[in-house]
Amino acid sequence: MLPRSKEFMQIIDAILESPFVTSDPKKACVFVPQIDLLNQNNLKVDMIDRCLSALPLWNNGENHLLFNMLPGSTPNYATKLEINRGNSILAGSGLDISTYRMNFDISIPLFNPLTHHYTYTHKNNKRDWLLVSSQIGIDPAHREQLERVTERSRGVLVLSRCEGDFNFTERCNLRGVYHYPAILSSVTFCLVLRVSRFSQTILSEAMQHGCIPVIAMDSYVLPFVDVIDWKRVVIRVEESRLIEIVEILERIGSDRILEMQSQVLFIWDKYFKSMREITLATLQIINDRVFPYDVKSYEDWNELQVPIKDPLFLPVRPLKHNGFTAVILSYDRITSLFDLIRKISAAPSLSKVLVIWNNQKKQPPPTSNWPNINVPLRILQTPRNSLHNRFYPYAEIETEAILSLDDDILMLTIDELEFAYQVWREFPDRLVGFPSRLHLWNNKTDSWKYESEWTSSISMVLTGASFYHKYYSFAYTKYLPQKLKLWIDENMNCEDIAMNFIIANLTGKAPLKVGPRKKFKCSTASCINSDMLSADLAHMVERSECITQFVHAFGRMPLKSVEFRAAPVLYKDKEYFSFTKYSNIGSL
């Protein structure tokens, strides 16, 4: 048996674990020979040709898929696998427009096992360098042009091989030694130039570090070009305009840079980060060609997805009235919790109260101590203290409407709750609530800002007092990226922002604020205002960082701003308050 690399075995494992595999040759549309062709340098071409032609189903390569990442050999380094491939489909790296057969071959990225386990941690949007060239062995004419560019701009970093034995983790220039690929995370744009091979790892390494690739290779066919919208990911510059590279990049606005960085990280994570992702994307493209009636859409390939576009299949008319379930997240503020339960129990539409006891060190009070109310009251003690527990789709929730409450929200009136519930019935796909917030872009710091000051615009409603459809509990639990769940657990913050992102990403709509009330301050002895997290400046800074993290994970900013609030009467129209059904609606 011919030797097989670790990477090729990962391809085989991905195929065997994929939904596309079948053990019946009569049912198969495509065959993948278990012959490792990833690196042409390791192949004896005559032997490979004999092995392929000896395959029982080869048929001159008809309906066969071959994987290759390093085509060609010294000194010419062809851009395609130089074996007798017959009519087989090539999934290859480093293809150019002369060797790529459109709608037949598949261009794939070159995987680098040396950087596979490197973890890039996004800290902020400010990067030290505008542009870096870090490739080894670039064309001397290109290097001469780059040296002229660096004379005019201090924001350009040109690196090359260090003296002595080659070390992949180091790059050098006259200023010193730079750690590679870590240096890429300090640069906004990463230059990708022709070297002896068209097949290069720099594209994947740059994307892994959130560095926007600048492709100056006129004939290069980008990976998965059939399905990925590369205009959202890379900047393409003609090789003849390399001398103008800084002027071209400086014309790109900060908003677009942030969007491209988000998309870069999203595409790398979904299609580039391992042999498994590369293989599955390749198979999906083949599947789309074989079954054109069931192809993945542009959004499926290029947007952070949750499975249902119209998630609730909601009717135009209001949902049938069956009340709402109040889900209260609590830890140990017994007095304010009991006061809250007694207060909301007077709401006519209340169907059930579910208390999520998030304290594992202390048992909830005995049953006899809890308030006596006229609706069912259930207490669930969670196995660990996590903010995600408030959004878990508990079986005890039987209504479609959920009222999410913190245990210190005692300022709301029954009229406010009832009116908000009726608004939610009219807009059951929205997050409907009271405390509102806004996301802003700060041009000075090039970062997102979480704004809590009173403005006419809102883009978030805090889940400490809000109504939402119970489907969103399923969506939050199942589809929120795991790295965001870990972030929230580590920081014990921002689960409410995450729910806003989930709903906005699903619906493309803004939340709805109810009533005129500005402030939501606790005034009880057991809940002192100075104790509230939202009063802490560090907390606000952390929530701004949460927004930045979420934007990168979602691949875009899904939140929508709106200048709107729902109220039972016109603004400041005091005359009609005495006639409306909801007269005690709170005040500014």
XYZ file of N, CA and C in Angstrom, residues 385-534:
450
model
N -23.896 27.759 38.232
C -24.248 29.171 38.154
C -23.848 29.717 36.789
N -24.811 29.782 35.892
C -24.556 30.269 34.541
C -25.695 31.186 34.121
N -25.336 32.290 33.481
C -26.367 33.208 32.990
C -27.187 32.599 31.859
N -26.642 31.577 31.199
C -27.388 30.917 30.128
C -28.640 30.215 30.657
N -28.660 29.942 31.958
C -29.799 29.207 32.520
C -31.120 29.945 32.343
N -31.069 31.269 32.254
C -32.319 32.027 32.129
C -32.978 31.792 30.775
N -32.202 31.355 29.782
C -32.746 31.179 28.439
C -32.896 29.710 28.044
N -32.706 28.812 28.981
C -32.853 27.396 28.630
C -34.335 27.089 28.354
N -34.639 26.277 27.331
C -36.046 25.973 27.019
C -36.623 24.902 27.950
N -36.943 25.294 29.142
C -37.440 24.349 30.147
C -38.792 23.761 29.735
N -38.962 22.475 30.031
C -40.222 21.797 29.706
C -41.395 22.412 30.459
N -41.111 23.050 31.576
C -42.170 23.665 32.378
C -42.791 24.888 31.699
N -42.139 25.411 30.677
C -42.679 26.572 29.958
C -43.663 26.074 28.902
N -44.931 26.266 29.144
C -45.970 25.758 28.243
C -46.576 26.850 27.371
N -46.365 28.087 27.694
C -46.895 29.187 26.887
C -45.886 29.568 25.810
N -46.379 30.226 24.754
C -45.476 30.713 23.721
C -44.747 31.976 24.177
N -45.386 32.747 25.023
C -44.786 33.991 25.510
C -44.020 33.755 26.804
N -42.814 34.282 26.853
C -42.000 34.243 28.062
C -41.734 35.677 28.516
N -41.988 35.944 29.779
C -41.587 37.208 30.387
C -40.321 36.950 31.191
N -39.208 37.449 30.705
C -37.926 37.284 31.386
C -37.735 38.423 32.380
N -37.436 38.067 33.629
C -37.311 39.075 34.681
C -36.079 38.814 35.539
N -35.413 39.901 35.943
C -34.454 39.834 37.039
C -35.233 39.939 38.346
N -34.651 39.434 39.421
C -35.396 39.389 40.680
C -35.445 40.733 41.414
N -34.889 41.797 40.790
C -34.932 43.115 41.434
C -35.768 44.121 40.648
N -36.507 43.636 39.644
C -37.313 44.543 38.813
C -38.677 44.731 39.466
N -38.725 45.616 40.464
C -39.956 45.841 41.231
C -40.670 47.127 40.829
N -40.078 47.881 39.901
C -40.643 49.196 39.582
C -41.750 49.125 38.537
N -41.878 48.032 37.809
C -42.895 47.942 36.764
C -44.289 47.780 37.361
N -45.257 48.400 36.705
C -46.649 48.274 37.141
C -47.324 47.130 36.397
N -48.453 46.684 36.895
C -49.208 45.635 36.221
C -49.680 46.111 34.854
N -50.075 47.374 34.759
C -50.493 47.907 33.456
C -49.350 47.852 32.446
N -48.156 48.144 32.895
C -47.010 48.072 31.986
C -46.795 46.644 31.491
N -46.870 45.678 32.393
C -46.690 44.280 31.996
C -47.783 43.833 31.033
N -49.020 44.154 31.351
C -50.135 43.735 30.507
C -50.068 44.395 29.129
N -49.745 45.674 29.105
C -49.658 46.360 27.817
C -48.505 45.786 26.986
N -47.355 45.527 27.623
C -46.222 44.940 26.910
C -46.579 43.574 26.340
N -47.334 42.792 27.095
C -47.749 41.472 26.608
C -48.642 41.612 25.375
N -49.559 42.585 25.379
C -50.425 42.791 24.214
C -49.618 43.276 23.002
N -48.599 44.089 23.241
C -47.720 44.504 22.147
C -46.995 43.289 21.584
N -46.514 42.417 22.477
C -45.823 41.214 22.014
C -46.755 40.327 21.182
N -48.008 40.233 21.560
C -48.958 39.424 20.792
C -49.098 39.948 19.372
N -48.966 41.258 19.193
C -49.021 41.836 17.853
C -47.716 41.618 17.087
N -46.595 41.527 17.819
C -45.271 41.373 17.198
C -44.517 40.218 17.872
N -44.994 38.988 17.705
C -44.408 37.875 18.461
C -43.013 37.455 17.997
N -42.549 37.996 16.858
C -41.178 37.688 16.438
C -40.163 38.680 16.998
N -40.625 39.688 17.745
C -39.728 40.713 18.291
C -39.432 40.459 19.762
N -38.348 41.063 20.199
C -38.069 41.187 21.620
C -38.757 42.461 22.099
N -39.690 42.331 23.022
C -40.515 43.449 23.474
C -40.249 43.674 24.958
N -39.854 44.889 25.333
C -39.553 45.099 26.739
C -39.371 46.550 27.105
N -38.658 46.762 28.201
C -38.633 48.082 28.836
C -37.254 48.733 28.830
N -36.255 48.190 29.535
C -34.953 48.877 29.514
C -34.338 48.745 28.121
N -34.001 49.849 27.484
C -33.447 49.827 26.130
C -32.003 50.310 26.137
N -31.257 49.848 25.154
C -29.866 50.249 24.987
C -29.581 50.441 23.504
N -28.393 50.962 23.204
C -28.025 51.278 21.826
C -26.579 50.886 21.581
N -26.297 50.376 20.386
C -24.912 50.145 19.990
C -24.461 51.275 19.071
N -23.241 51.739 19.253
C -22.690 52.832 18.454
C -21.289 52.466 17.992
N -20.877 53.059 16.891
C -19.504 52.895 16.419
C -18.704 54.128 16.822
N -17.597 53.907 17.530
C -16.740 54.988 17.996
C -15.596 55.179 17.003
N -15.639 56.278 16.245
C -14.612 56.520 15.230
C -13.244 56.824 15.834
N -13.230 57.335 17.069
C -11.947 57.645 17.700
C -11.192 56.386 18.095
N -11.915 55.412 18.609
C -11.262 54.168 19.058
C -11.407 53.029 18.058
N -12.132 53.278 16.959
C -12.393 52.236 15.963
C -12.968 50.987 16.623
N -13.980 51.190 17.435
C -14.565 50.045 18.147
C -16.047 50.300 18.401
N -16.749 49.221 18.722
C -18.159 49.325 19.070
C -18.308 49.802 20.511
N -19.368 50.559 20.744
C -19.632 51.067 22.079
C -21.040 50.688 22.512
N -21.160 50.254 23.729
C -22.458 49.969 24.360
C -22.924 51.235 25.049
N -24.065 51.762 24.616
C -24.560 53.049 25.103
C -25.806 52.845 25.956
N -25.748 53.319 27.196
C -26.888 53.188 28.102
C -27.601 54.509 28.345
N -27.050 55.594 27.818
C -27.692 56.889 28.032
C -29.004 56.979 27.254
N -29.918 57.791 27.755
C -31.226 57.948 27.142
C -31.099 58.651 25.795
N -31.535 58.000 24.721
C -31.551 58.596 23.381
C -32.882 58.251 22.723
N -33.113 58.825 21.551
C -34.341 58.524 20.825
C -34.242 57.220 20.056
N -33.035 56.674 19.931
C -32.819 55.419 19.202
C -32.550 54.269 20.166
N -32.968 53.088 19.773
C -32.634 51.876 20.520
C -32.263 50.777 19.529
N -31.445 49.849 19.963
C -31.154 48.665 19.148
C -31.167 47.393 19.992
N -31.313 47.546 21.305
C -31.381 46.397 22.202
C -32.423 46.645 23.281
N -33.055 45.588 23.723
C -33.913 45.622 24.903
C -33.357 44.594 25.881
N -33.097 45.016 27.093
C -32.485 44.137 28.072
C -33.488 43.087 28.541
N -32.999 41.889 28.759
C -33.882 40.775 29.090
C -34.178 40.681 30.580
N -33.770 41.689 31.350
C -34.179 41.743 32.743
C -35.647 42.060 32.901
N -36.270 42.546 31.815
C -37.711 42.829 31.820
C -38.169 42.875 30.368
N -38.464 41.717 29.804
C -38.841 41.677 28.388
C -39.641 40.427 28.069
N -40.428 40.514 26.992
C -41.182 39.391 26.460
C -40.513 38.884 25.178
N -40.503 37.572 25.012
C -40.030 36.996 23.756
C -40.681 35.622 23.550
N -40.660 35.163 22.315
C -41.237 33.862 21.975
C -40.320 32.746 22.477
N -40.913 31.673 22.952
C -40.095 30.607 23.545
C -39.183 29.927 22.524
N -39.464 30.102 21.218
C -38.541 29.552 20.221
C -37.138 30.096 20.411
N -37.051 31.353 20.802
C -35.731 31.966 20.925
C -34.916 31.340 22.057
N -35.572 30.698 23.019
C -34.822 29.945 24.026
C -34.132 28.747 23.384
N -34.836 28.092 22.443
C -34.216 26.994 21.710
C -33.077 27.509 20.831
N -33.327 28.629 20.129
C -32.306 29.179 19.239
C -31.056 29.585 20.016
N -31.249 30.228 21.155
C -30.116 30.659 21.984
C -29.318 29.447 22.460
N -30.023 28.448 22.963
C -29.358 27.277 23.550
C -28.620 26.451 22.500
N -29.211 26.319 21.329
C -28.643 25.417 20.321
C -27.695 26.100 19.361
N -27.962 27.367 19.003
C -27.240 27.970 17.898
C -26.261 29.072 18.290
N -26.300 29.542 19.520
C -25.301 30.528 19.909
C -23.926 29.863 19.888
N -22.944 30.444 19.168
C -21.620 29.817 19.076
C -21.036 29.499 20.449
N -20.403 28.336 20.535
C -19.870 27.879 21.812
C -18.852 28.843 22.392
N -18.060 29.482 21.523
C -17.045 30.399 22.064
C -17.695 31.620 22.719
N -18.883 32.002 22.251
C -19.584 33.106 22.906
C -20.165 32.655 24.238
N -20.643 31.424 24.297
C -21.147 30.906 25.573
C -20.028 30.881 26.614
N -18.834 30.474 26.179
C -17.695 30.450 27.102
C -17.328 31.865 27.535
N -17.356 32.802 26.595
C -17.062 34.203 26.921
C -18.035 34.718 27.983
N -19.314 34.451 27.791
C -20.331 34.915 28.723
C -20.127 34.284 30.096
N -19.827 32.985 30.129
C -19.601 32.307 31.410
C -18.368 32.857 32.122
N -17.316 33.109 31.361
C -16.081 33.602 31.970
C -16.247 35.009 32.529
N -17.043 35.829 31.849
C -17.217 37.226 32.254
C -18.486 37.468 33.057
N -19.359 36.458 33.161
C -20.648 36.583 33.855
C -21.357 37.860 33.425
N -21.501 38.007 32.125
C -22.058 39.241 31.567
C -22.498 38.982 30.133
N -23.412 39.795 29.649
C -23.730 39.929 28.222
C -24.640 38.853 27.640
N -25.254 38.023 28.466
C -26.186 37.050 27.894
C -27.385 37.751 27.270
N -27.767 38.911 27.819
C -28.894 39.654 27.262
C -28.542 40.249 25.903
N -27.301 40.706 25.747
C -26.852 41.208 24.447
C -26.843 40.070 23.434
N -26.400 38.882 23.869
C -26.383 37.716 22.984
C -27.782 37.373 22.486
N -28.782 37.449 23.370
C -30.159 37.167 22.946
C -30.620 38.206 21.926
N -30.256 39.463 22.110
C -30.583 40.480 21.123
C -29.938 40.166 19.774
N -28.693 39.708 19.784
C -28.004 39.338 18.545
C -28.713 38.170 17.867
N -29.087 37.161 18.649
C -29.758 35.981 18.087
C -31.049 36.399 17.378
N -31.884 37.171 18.059
C -33.187 37.544 17.497
C -33.018 38.455 16.288
N -32.126 39.437 16.378
C -31.899 40.336 15.248
C -31.322 39.587 14.057
N -30.447 38.614 14.312
C -29.851 37.843 13.226
C -30.889 36.970 12.529
N -31.850 36.470 13.296
C -32.907 35.634 12.725
C -33.936 36.449 11.952
N -34.292 37.605 12.477
C -35.427 38.341 11.926
C -35.028 39.545 11.086
N -33.841 40.081 11.323
C -33.461 41.324 10.664
C -34.252 42.519 11.153
N -34.827 42.405 12.358
C -35.682 43.464 12.895
C -35.155 43.972 14.234
N -35.534 45.203 14.547
C -35.152 45.814 15.812
C -36.123 45.376 16.909
N -35.711 45.475 18.175
C -36.634 45.194 19.279
C -37.637 46.330 19.450
N -38.607 46.115 20.314
C -39.627 47.143 20.585
C -39.567 47.543 22.051
N -39.416 48.839 22.286
C -39.482 49.364 23.651
C -40.916 49.750 23.960
N -41.349 49.446 25.171
C -42.717 49.732 25.594
C -42.703 50.819 26.653
N -43.574 51.808 26.488
C -43.771 52.824 27.514
C -42.686 53.874 27.551
N -42.923 54.934 28.294
C -41.998 56.075 28.339
C -40.897 55.955 29.383
N -40.965 54.947 30.247
C -40.062 54.898 31.399
C -38.600 54.893 30.957
N -37.810 55.779 31.564
C -36.374 55.858 31.295
C -35.568 54.954 32.225
N -35.793 55.114 33.510
C -34.915 54.508 34.498
C -35.503 53.214 35.046
N -34.614 52.275 35.340
C -35.009 51.019 35.961
C -34.087 50.778 37.144
N -34.363 51.534 38.201
C -33.531 51.441 39.392
C -34.281 50.750 40.501
N -33.553 49.900 41.178
C -34.132 49.194 42.313
C -34.108 50.119 43.533
N -35.166 50.073 44.343
C -35.243 50.985 45.488
C -35.528 50.269 46.799
N -35.398 48.953 46.810
C -35.667 48.220 48.036
C -34.408 48.100 48.874
N -34.596 47.795 50.166
C -33.446 47.683 51.065
C -32.533 46.533 50.681
N -33.118 45.470 50.108
C -32.316 44.296 49.743
C -31.667 44.433 48.380
N -31.916 45.528 47.716
C -31.405 45.702 46.354
C -30.972 47.144 46.174
N -29.805 47.493 46.674
C -29.334 48.869 46.685
C -28.826 49.242 45.299
N -29.158 50.442 44.855
C -28.803 50.853 43.499
C -27.305 50.775 43.239
N -26.498 51.147 44.217
C -25.056 51.128 44.011
C -24.525 49.723 43.831
N -25.348 48.722 44.151
C -24.953 47.338 44.019
C -25.209 46.807 42.619
N -25.997 47.542 41.837
C -26.420 47.020 40.548
C -25.264 47.052 39.564
N -25.110 45.982 38.783
C -24.011 45.884 37.841
C -24.015 47.015 36.825
N -25.211 47.417 36.369
C -25.286 48.410 35.311
C -24.755 49.767 35.747
